Coordinates of C-alpha atoms in Angstrom, one line a residue:
M1 CA 13.3 -18.7 29.8
T2 CA 9.7 -18.2 30.8
T3 CA 6.6 -19.3 28.8
N4 CA 5.9 -15.6 28.0
E5 CA 9.4 -15.3 26.4
L6 CA 9.3 -18.7 24.6
L7 CA 5.9 -18.3 22.9
P8 CA 6.9 -15.5 20.5
L9 CA 10.0 -17.5 19.5
L10 CA 7.9 -20.6 18.8
V11 CA 5.6 -18.5 16.6
L12 CA 8.6 -17.5 14.5
L13 CA 10.1 -21.0 14.5
S14 CA 6.8 -22.7 13.4
S15 CA 7.4 -21.5 9.9
L16 CA 11.2 -21.1 9.9
L17 CA 12.1 -24.7 10.8
P18 CA 9.8 -26.4 8.3
G19 CA 11.0 -24.0 5.7
L20 CA 14.6 -24.9 6.2
V21 CA 13.8 -28.6 6.0
I22 CA 11.8 -28.1 2.9
F23 CA 14.8 -26.6 1.1
A24 CA 16.6 -29.9 1.5
L25 CA 13.8 -32.1 0.2
P26 CA 14.0 -33.8 -3.2
E27 CA 11.3 -32.6 -5.6
A28 CA 9.7 -36.0 -5.7
W29 CA 9.0 -36.0 -1.9
H30 CA 5.6 -34.3 -2.4
G31 CA 3.9 -35.9 0.6
L32 CA 6.5 -34.9 3.2
R33 CA 6.7 -31.3 1.8
T34 CA 3.0 -30.9 2.0
T35 CA 2.9 -32.3 5.5
L36 CA 5.6 -29.9 6.7
N37 CA 3.9 -27.0 5.1
L38 CA 0.5 -27.7 6.7
F39 CA 2.1 -28.7 10.0
G40 CA 3.9 -25.3 10.2
A41 CA 0.7 -23.4 9.2
L42 CA -1.5 -25.2 11.7
A43 CA 1.0 -25.0 14.5
K44 CA 1.3 -21.3 14.0
I45 CA -2.4 -20.8 14.2
V46 CA -2.5 -22.7 17.5
L47 CA 0.4 -20.6 18.9
V48 CA -1.1 -17.3 17.7
G49 CA -4.4 -18.3 19.3
L50 CA -2.6 -18.7 22.7
L51 CA -1.0 -15.2 22.2
L52 CA -4.4 -13.7 21.4
A53 CA -6.0 -15.1 24.5
G54 CA -3.1 -14.0 26.6
V55 CA -2.8 -10.4 25.3
Q56 CA -6.6 -9.9 25.6
A57 CA -6.3 -11.0 29.3
G58 CA -3.5 -8.6 29.9
E59 CA -0.4 -10.9 29.6
V60 CA 2.8 -9.4 28.3
Y61 CA 4.8 -11.5 25.9
G62 CA 8.3 -10.6 24.7
F63 CA 11.9 -11.7 24.2
R64 CA 15.2 -9.8 24.2
H65 CA 18.6 -10.9 22.9
V66 CA 21.8 -8.7 22.9
V67 CA 23.5 -9.0 19.5
A68 CA 26.2 -6.4 20.2
P69 CA 26.7 -3.6 22.7
G70 CA 23.8 -1.2 22.0
L71 CA 22.1 -3.6 19.5
E72 CA 19.3 -5.8 20.7
L73 CA 16.8 -8.1 18.9
V74 CA 13.6 -7.3 20.7
F75 CA 10.3 -9.1 20.1
K76 CA 6.9 -8.2 21.6
A77 CA 3.5 -9.7 20.9
D78 CA 1.3 -6.7 21.6
A79 CA -2.3 -6.0 20.4
L80 CA -1.2 -4.1 17.4
G81 CA 1.4 -6.7 16.3
L82 CA -1.1 -9.5 16.8
L83 CA -3.6 -7.9 14.4
F84 CA -1.0 -8.2 11.6
I85 CA 0.2 -11.6 12.9
T86 CA -3.3 -13.1 12.9
L87 CA -4.0 -11.9 9.4
S88 CA -0.7 -13.3 8.1
T89 CA -1.1 -16.6 9.9
V90 CA -4.6 -17.3 8.8
L91 CA -4.0 -16.2 5.2
W92 CA -0.8 -18.2 5.1
L93 CA -2.7 -21.4 5.7
F94 CA -5.1 -20.7 2.8
T95 CA -2.3 -19.5 0.5
T96 CA -0.3 -22.7 1.3
L97 CA -3.3 -24.8 0.4
Y98 CA -3.8 -22.8 -2.8
A99 CA -0.1 -23.0 -3.7
I100 CA 0.0 -26.8 -3.3
G101 CA -2.8 -27.1 -5.9
Y102 CA -1.5 -24.3 -8.1
L103 CA 2.0 -25.8 -8.3
E104 CA 1.0 -29.4 -8.7
G105 CA 3.5 -31.0 -11.1
A106 CA 5.6 -27.8 -11.4
P107 CA 9.4 -27.8 -11.0
H108 CA 11.3 -26.3 -8.1
R109 CA 8.6 -26.7 -5.5
S110 CA 11.0 -27.3 -2.6
R111 CA 12.7 -24.0 -3.4
F112 CA 9.4 -22.2 -3.7
F113 CA 8.0 -23.4 -0.4
G114 CA 11.3 -22.9 1.4
F115 CA 11.3 -19.2 0.5
F116 CA 7.6 -19.1 1.0
S117 CA 8.1 -20.1 4.6
L118 CA 11.0 -17.7 5.1
C119 CA 8.7 -14.9 3.7
V120 CA 6.1 -15.6 6.4
T121 CA 8.8 -15.9 9.1
A122 CA 10.1 -12.4 8.1
T123 CA 6.5 -11.0 8.2
I124 CA 5.9 -12.3 11.7
G125 CA 9.3 -10.9 12.7
I126 CA 8.2 -7.5 11.5
A127 CA 4.9 -7.7 13.3
M128 CA 6.6 -8.7 16.6
A129 CA 9.6 -6.3 16.3
G130 CA 10.0 -4.4 19.6
N131 CA 12.4 -1.8 18.2
L132 CA 13.6 -0.3 14.9
F133 CA 16.7 -2.4 14.7
T134 CA 14.7 -5.7 14.9
F135 CA 12.1 -4.2 12.5
F136 CA 14.9 -3.4 10.0
V137 CA 16.5 -6.9 10.2
F138 CA 13.2 -8.7 9.3
Y139 CA 12.2 -6.0 6.8
E140 CA 15.3 -6.7 4.8
L141 CA 14.9 -10.5 5.3
L142 CA 11.4 -10.1 3.7
T143 CA 13.0 -8.4 0.7
L144 CA 15.5 -11.2 0.2
A145 CA 12.9 -14.0 0.8
T146 CA 10.4 -12.6 -1.7
F147 CA 12.9 -11.8 -4.5
P148 CA 13.3 -15.5 -5.5
L149 CA 9.5 -16.0 -5.4
V150 CA 8.9 -13.1 -7.8
A151 CA 11.6 -14.6 -10.1
H152 CA 10.4 -18.2 -9.6
R153 CA 9.4 -18.9 -13.2
G154 CA 12.8 -17.9 -14.5
T155 CA 11.5 -16.2 -17.6
P156 CA 13.0 -12.9 -18.8
D157 CA 9.9 -11.1 -17.6
A158 CA 10.0 -12.8 -14.2
K159 CA 13.7 -11.9 -13.8
R160 CA 13.1 -8.3 -14.9
G161 CA 10.1 -7.9 -12.5
A162 CA 12.1 -9.4 -9.6
T163 CA 15.1 -7.1 -10.4
V164 CA 12.9 -4.0 -10.4
Y165 CA 11.3 -5.1 -7.1
L166 CA 14.7 -5.7 -5.6
G167 CA 16.0 -2.3 -6.7
Y168 CA 13.1 -0.4 -5.3
T169 CA 13.1 -2.3 -1.9
L170 CA 16.9 -2.1 -1.4
V171 CA 16.8 1.7 -1.9
G172 CA 13.8 1.8 0.5
G173 CA 15.8 -0.2 3.0
A174 CA 18.8 2.2 2.7
A175 CA 16.5 5.2 3.4
L176 CA 15.0 3.3 6.4
L177 CA 18.5 2.5 7.8
A178 CA 19.6 6.1 7.4
G179 CA 16.6 7.3 9.3
I180 CA 17.1 4.7 12.1
V181 CA 20.8 5.6 12.5
W182 CA 20.1 9.3 12.6
L183 CA 17.3 8.9 15.1
E184 CA 19.6 6.6 17.2
S185 CA 22.3 9.3 17.3
L186 CA 19.8 11.8 18.7
S187 CA 17.9 9.6 21.2
H188 CA 20.0 6.4 21.9
H189 CA 16.6 4.7 22.0
T190 CA 14.7 3.1 19.2
G191 CA 12.2 0.9 21.1
F192 CA 8.5 1.0 20.1
T193 CA 6.5 2.4 22.9
H194 CA 2.9 3.5 23.3
G195 CA 2.7 7.2 22.6
G196 CA 6.2 7.2 21.0
F197 CA 9.5 8.6 22.4
V198 CA 10.3 11.4 20.0
A199 CA 8.6 14.0 22.2
T200 CA 11.6 13.6 24.6
L201 CA 13.8 15.2 21.9
L202 CA 11.8 18.4 21.7
P203 CA 12.4 21.3 21.6
G204 CA 15.5 21.9 19.5
N205 CA 15.5 19.1 17.0
E206 CA 12.4 19.9 15.0
G207 CA 14.1 20.1 11.6
A208 CA 16.1 16.9 12.1
L209 CA 13.0 15.0 13.3
K210 CA 11.0 16.1 10.3
A211 CA 13.8 14.9 8.0
I212 CA 14.1 11.6 9.8
F213 CA 10.3 11.1 9.5
V214 CA 10.6 11.5 5.7
L215 CA 13.4 8.9 5.6
L216 CA 11.5 6.4 7.7
I217 CA 8.2 6.8 5.8
A218 CA 10.0 6.6 2.5
G219 CA 11.8 3.5 3.6
V220 CA 8.6 1.6 4.5
G221 CA 6.6 3.5 1.9
V222 CA 8.3 1.6 -0.9
K223 CA 6.8 -1.7 0.3
A224 CA 3.5 0.1 1.0
A225 CA 3.5 1.2 -2.7
I226 CA 2.9 4.8 -1.9
V227 CA 3.1 7.1 -5.0
P228 CA 5.7 7.7 -6.4
L229 CA 7.4 4.6 -4.8
H230 CA 4.9 2.1 -6.3
G231 CA 6.5 1.3 -9.6
W232 CA 7.7 -2.2 -8.6
L233 CA 4.3 -3.6 -7.7
P234 CA 2.6 -3.9 -11.2
K235 CA 5.9 -5.3 -12.6
A236 CA 6.0 -7.9 -9.9
M237 CA 2.7 -9.4 -11.2
V238 CA 4.7 -11.7 -13.4
A239 CA 5.1 -13.9 -10.3
P240 CA 2.8 -17.0 -9.8
A241 CA -0.6 -16.3 -8.4
P242 CA 0.2 -17.5 -4.8
V243 CA 3.1 -15.1 -4.7
S244 CA 0.9 -12.2 -5.9
A245 CA -1.5 -13.1 -3.2
L246 CA 1.4 -13.1 -0.7
L247 CA 2.7 -9.7 -1.9
H248 CA -0.7 -8.0 -1.8
A249 CA -2.5 -9.5 1.1
V250 CA -0.2 -11.2 3.5
A251 CA 3.3 -9.9 3.5
V252 CA 5.0 -7.1 1.5
V253 CA 2.6 -4.2 1.1
K254 CA 1.1 -4.9 4.5
A255 CA 4.5 -4.9 6.1
G256 CA 5.0 -1.4 4.6
A257 CA 1.7 -0.1 5.8
F258 CA 2.2 -1.7 9.3
G259 CA 5.6 0.0 9.4
I260 CA 3.9 3.4 8.9
V261 CA 1.5 2.6 11.7
R262 CA 4.4 1.7 14.1
I263 CA 6.4 4.8 13.1
V264 CA 3.5 7.2 13.6
Y265 CA 2.1 5.8 16.8
E266 CA 5.1 4.2 18.6
V267 CA 8.1 6.1 17.4
Y268 CA 6.8 9.6 17.0
G269 CA 3.5 9.4 18.7
A270 CA 0.4 10.8 17.0
E271 CA 0.4 14.0 19.1
T272 CA 4.0 14.7 18.4
A273 CA 3.7 13.9 14.7
H274 CA 0.7 16.3 14.6
A275 CA 2.6 19.0 16.4
L276 CA 5.5 18.7 14.0
G277 CA 3.0 19.2 11.1
L278 CA 3.6 15.7 9.7
M279 CA 0.2 14.2 9.7
T280 CA -1.5 16.4 7.1
P281 CA 1.3 15.9 4.5
L282 CA 1.1 12.1 5.1
A283 CA -2.7 12.2 4.7
V284 CA -2.4 14.2 1.5
L285 CA 0.2 11.7 0.2
A286 CA -2.1 8.8 1.0
A287 CA -5.0 10.6 -0.8
I288 CA -2.9 11.1 -3.9
T289 CA -2.0 7.4 -3.9
I290 CA -5.6 6.4 -3.4
L291 CA -6.8 8.3 -6.4
W292 CA -3.8 7.7 -8.6
G293 CA -4.0 3.9 -8.1
S294 CA -7.7 3.9 -8.9
L295 CA -7.2 5.9 -12.0
R296 CA -4.4 3.7 -13.3
A297 CA -6.4 0.6 -12.6
L298 CA -9.1 1.8 -15.0
F299 CA -6.8 1.4 -18.0
Q300 CA -5.4 -2.0 -17.4
N301 CA -6.6 -4.9 -19.5
E302 CA -4.5 -7.5 -17.7
L303 CA -6.4 -8.7 -14.7
K304 CA -3.6 -9.0 -12.3
K305 CA -2.3 -5.6 -13.2
R306 CA -5.7 -4.0 -12.6
L307 CA -5.7 -5.7 -9.2
A308 CA -2.1 -4.5 -8.5
Y309 CA -3.1 -0.8 -9.1
S310 CA -6.2 -1.5 -7.0
T311 CA -3.8 -2.5 -4.2
V312 CA -1.8 0.7 -4.6
S313 CA -5.0 2.6 -3.9
Q314 CA -6.5 0.4 -1.2
V315 CA -3.4 0.0 1.0
S316 CA -3.2 3.8 1.3
Y317 CA -6.6 3.7 3.1
I318 CA -4.6 2.3 6.0
V319 CA -2.1 5.2 5.7
L320 CA -4.9 7.7 5.5
G321 CA -6.5 6.3 8.6
T322 CA -3.2 6.5 10.4
A323 CA -2.8 10.2 9.4
L324 CA -6.3 11.4 10.3
F325 CA -5.2 12.1 13.9
G326 CA -8.0 10.6 16.0
P327 CA -9.2 7.3 17.3
I328 CA -12.0 6.8 14.8
G329 CA -9.7 7.2 11.8
T330 CA -7.2 4.9 13.5
I331 CA -9.7 2.2 13.9
G332 CA -10.7 2.5 10.2
G333 CA -7.1 2.2 9.1
L334 CA -6.3 -0.7 11.3
V335 CA -9.4 -2.7 10.5
H336 CA -8.8 -2.1 6.8
L337 CA -5.4 -3.7 7.2
V338 CA -7.3 -7.0 7.8
H339 CA -10.3 -6.3 5.6
Q340 CA -8.3 -5.4 2.5
G341 CA -6.1 -8.4 3.0
V342 CA -9.0 -10.8 3.0
M343 CA -10.8 -9.2 0.1
K344 CA -7.6 -8.8 -2.0
I345 CA -6.4 -12.3 -1.5
T346 CA -9.8 -13.5 -2.7
L347 CA -9.4 -11.5 -5.9
F348 CA -5.9 -12.8 -6.6
F349 CA -6.9 -16.4 -5.8
A350 CA -9.7 -16.0 -8.4
A351 CA -7.4 -14.4 -11.0
G352 CA -4.9 -17.3 -10.5
T353 CA -7.7 -19.9 -10.8
Y354 CA -9.0 -18.3 -14.0
A355 CA -5.4 -18.5 -15.4
E356 CA -4.7 -22.0 -14.3
T357 CA -8.1 -23.4 -15.3
L358 CA -8.9 -21.6 -18.6
G359 CA -5.7 -19.7 -19.5
I360 CA -7.5 -16.3 -18.8
H361 CA -5.1 -13.5 -18.1
K362 CA -6.9 -10.5 -19.6
I363 CA -10.2 -8.9 -18.7
S364 CA -11.2 -9.0 -22.4
E365 CA -11.0 -12.8 -22.2
M366 CA -13.5 -13.0 -19.3
D367 CA -16.8 -12.9 -21.2
G368 CA -19.2 -15.5 -19.8
V369 CA -16.7 -17.0 -17.4
G370 CA -19.3 -16.8 -14.6
R371 CA -21.3 -19.5 -16.3
R372 CA -18.2 -21.8 -16.7
M373 CA -16.8 -21.1 -13.2
P374 CA -19.7 -19.8 -11.1
L375 CA -18.2 -20.4 -7.7
T376 CA -14.9 -18.8 -8.5
T377 CA -16.7 -15.8 -10.1
M378 CA -19.1 -15.5 -7.1
A379 CA -16.0 -15.3 -4.8
F380 CA -14.4 -12.7 -7.2
S381 CA -17.7 -10.7 -7.2
L382 CA -17.8 -10.6 -3.4
G383 CA -14.2 -9.4 -3.2
A384 CA -14.9 -6.8 -5.8
L385 CA -18.0 -5.5 -4.1
G386 CA -16.1 -5.3 -0.9
M387 CA -13.5 -3.2 -2.5
M388 CA -16.2 -0.9 -3.7
G389 CA -17.6 -0.6 -0.2
A390 CA -20.9 -2.3 -0.9
P391 CA -23.2 -2.7 2.1
L392 CA -22.7 -5.9 4.2
T393 CA -19.1 -6.3 3.1
A394 CA -15.9 -5.8 5.0
G395 CA -15.0 -2.8 2.8
A396 CA -18.2 -1.0 3.8
V397 CA -17.1 -1.2 7.5
S398 CA -13.6 0.2 6.8
K399 CA -14.9 3.0 4.7
A400 CA -17.6 4.0 7.2
W401 CA -15.0 4.3 10.0
L402 CA -12.5 6.1 7.8
G403 CA -15.2 8.6 6.7
D404 CA -16.3 9.3 10.2
G405 CA -12.7 9.6 11.2
A406 CA -12.1 12.3 8.6
V407 CA -15.1 14.2 9.8
A408 CA -14.0 13.9 13.5
A409 CA -10.5 15.2 12.5
S410 CA -12.0 18.2 10.6
M411 CA -10.5 16.8 7.4
D412 CA -13.7 16.8 5.3
W413 CA -11.8 16.7 2.1
A414 CA -10.8 13.2 2.9
V415 CA -14.4 12.1 2.8
W416 CA -14.5 13.3 -0.8
V417 CA -11.4 11.4 -1.6
L418 CA -13.0 8.2 -0.2
T419 CA -16.2 8.9 -2.2
V420 CA -14.4 9.4 -5.5
S421 CA -12.2 6.4 -4.8
S422 CA -15.3 4.2 -4.3
L423 CA -16.8 5.5 -7.5
L424 CA -13.5 4.7 -9.3
N425 CA -13.5 1.2 -7.7
A426 CA -16.9 0.6 -9.2
A427 CA -15.7 1.9 -12.5
Y428 CA -12.9 -0.6 -12.8
F429 CA -14.7 -3.6 -11.1
L430 CA -18.3 -3.5 -12.5
P431 CA -17.3 -3.9 -16.1
I432 CA -15.4 -7.1 -15.1
L433 CA -18.5 -8.4 -13.4
W434 CA -20.7 -7.5 -16.4
R435 CA -18.4 -9.4 -18.7
A436 CA -18.2 -12.4 -16.4
W437 CA -21.9 -12.8 -15.7
V438 CA -23.8 -11.2 -18.6
R439 CA -21.9 -11.5 -21.8
K440 CA -21.9 -14.6 -23.9
S441 CA -19.2 -17.2 -23.4
P442 CA -16.7 -17.8 -26.3
E443 CA -16.6 -21.1 -28.2
H444 CA -13.2 -21.8 -26.8
W445 CA -11.2 -20.5 -23.8
P446 CA -7.7 -19.2 -24.3
D447 CA -6.1 -22.4 -22.9
E448 CA -8.3 -24.8 -20.9
H449 CA -6.1 -26.7 -18.6
I450 CA -8.7 -28.2 -16.3
V451 CA -11.9 -29.6 -18.0
R452 CA -15.1 -29.2 -16.1
R453 CA -16.6 -32.4 -14.8
G454 CA -20.2 -32.0 -13.6
Y455 CA -20.2 -29.4 -10.9
V456 CA -16.5 -29.5 -10.5
E457 CA -15.2 -26.4 -12.2
T458 CA -11.5 -26.5 -11.2
H459 CA -9.1 -28.2 -8.8
W460 CA -10.5 -28.3 -5.3
L461 CA -7.4 -26.8 -3.8
L462 CA -7.8 -23.8 -6.0
L463 CA -11.4 -23.4 -5.1
I464 CA -11.7 -24.0 -1.4
P465 CA -9.3 -21.2 -0.2
L466 CA -11.0 -18.5 -2.3
L467 CA -14.5 -19.5 -1.1
V468 CA -13.4 -19.3 2.5
T469 CA -11.8 -15.9 2.2
A470 CA -14.8 -14.6 0.2
A471 CA -17.0 -15.8 3.0
L472 CA -14.8 -14.0 5.6
S473 CA -15.0 -10.7 3.6
V474 CA -18.8 -10.9 3.9
L475 CA -18.8 -12.2 7.5
F476 CA -16.7 -9.2 8.7
G477 CA -19.2 -6.9 7.1
V478 CA -22.3 -8.6 8.4
L479 CA -21.0 -9.1 12.0
P480 CA -18.6 -6.2 12.5
A481 CA -19.3 -5.8 16.2
D482 CA -18.7 -9.5 17.1
M483 CA -16.1 -9.9 19.9
A484 CA -13.9 -12.0 17.5
S485 CA -14.1 -9.5 14.6
P486 CA -11.1 -7.5 13.4
L487 CA -13.1 -4.3 14.2
S488 CA -13.3 -5.3 17.9
W489 CA -9.6 -5.9 18.0
A490 CA -8.9 -2.6 16.3
Q491 CA -11.0 -0.8 18.8
M492 CA -9.0 -2.4 21.6
I493 CA -5.8 -1.1 20.0
A494 CA -7.2 2.4 19.7
E495 CA -8.3 2.4 23.3
R496 CA -4.7 1.8 24.3
E497 CA -3.4 4.6 22.1
Y498 CA -6.3 7.1 22.7
F499 CA -9.2 7.9 24.9
L500 CA -11.9 6.5 22.7
P501 CA -15.0 8.7 22.6
Q502 CA -18.5 7.4 22.0
R503 CA -19.3 6.9 18.4

């Protein structure tokens, strides 16, 4: 086995092996469990760094294993996959730190961190999948690994939310499997390739290919929370805050959006999907989801539910960029996959910190919280401003490229969708910021768990991760053209899929 074959496997194993050991640890072995968690997260960052340097230099990384005649597990670490892998790897480290602080003294931590590691392993497997079969295996593993995390608290609400999540995702998995089997029967090939392979099945199979596209998009669209397949996401907010962050920024919804990108660009090919008349309906569906999620967020008093409906809206920006049929829209969608993840994880970290420190769960309870927890609220404010597309934030960069992509694709109506969505973002975030910074604090907080001592507003493991991710959401907006920025990497991906015109 060569180094270029071994490295992708090591990236997978860096979270899988520590996770399997953690399952067997007694609850009292806090130090070893923390060491294994951090060792896995840091090792993965080092390994992914090696992959990034190699892929940028033109190296090809991959591994292939025959499971049965006609069935192969295929892994490839290409530029598109590494965009998602890097996001997941970096945010996994910060989510691990946050979870260690959040769950301090809580029961069932070995079980939690074991499934937590499996969840990240499944996400990396999805990102590195080289064909639809491998993608499906890890897509379903992600479902099974996240179900216990959503149900972790064991309350009736947690079990109900987890059951709804499982029901939605299993139905989505069935649709995905049906589409894969149907496509396999036509092509005998399901490998992801630049430009796709569906064009080789034309002409003569137009009706079947359109139906297969619907099945595949519906299958991954459940996890991407596309309307009307989004109902599980708000109900899953009963999960602990680190799980919510995982669902929204690192793993589940991003896996769905990433799946849509792979299907459009590397199964069908953008030109073939456009020729079949599939891109415009996908763009319209994304636009409906963007507006519906924003409208629903307006009417939520529970903070995590407002953020959940915001995710429904924001993740479909990625889908819209994919469907705009052009390199500029592609770049906007791909870079938003990273930008939304960094901004949204900041918001969920802050929401969890409010709950864990002061017992705040509702927006109506946030009056004056900025004076009690200024650093947490500053981070929340930066994440919210980014979601609105405020200048010098990551969100502004994403929306600028998406808007230009819509114009370049002669889909000016999409610009209006983005504009209205930004106004709705402001309508559901600005009242929160007003309450937090301007209104008078109450005499007593709902349930103050952590008493402020001097400048220390909460547990440092809850604070440091959200400050770092908030800083990243600004840094990506201030230095978007830097060689190490997500935008530069997204441009490299687009250059490999399209001839990139001057912007």
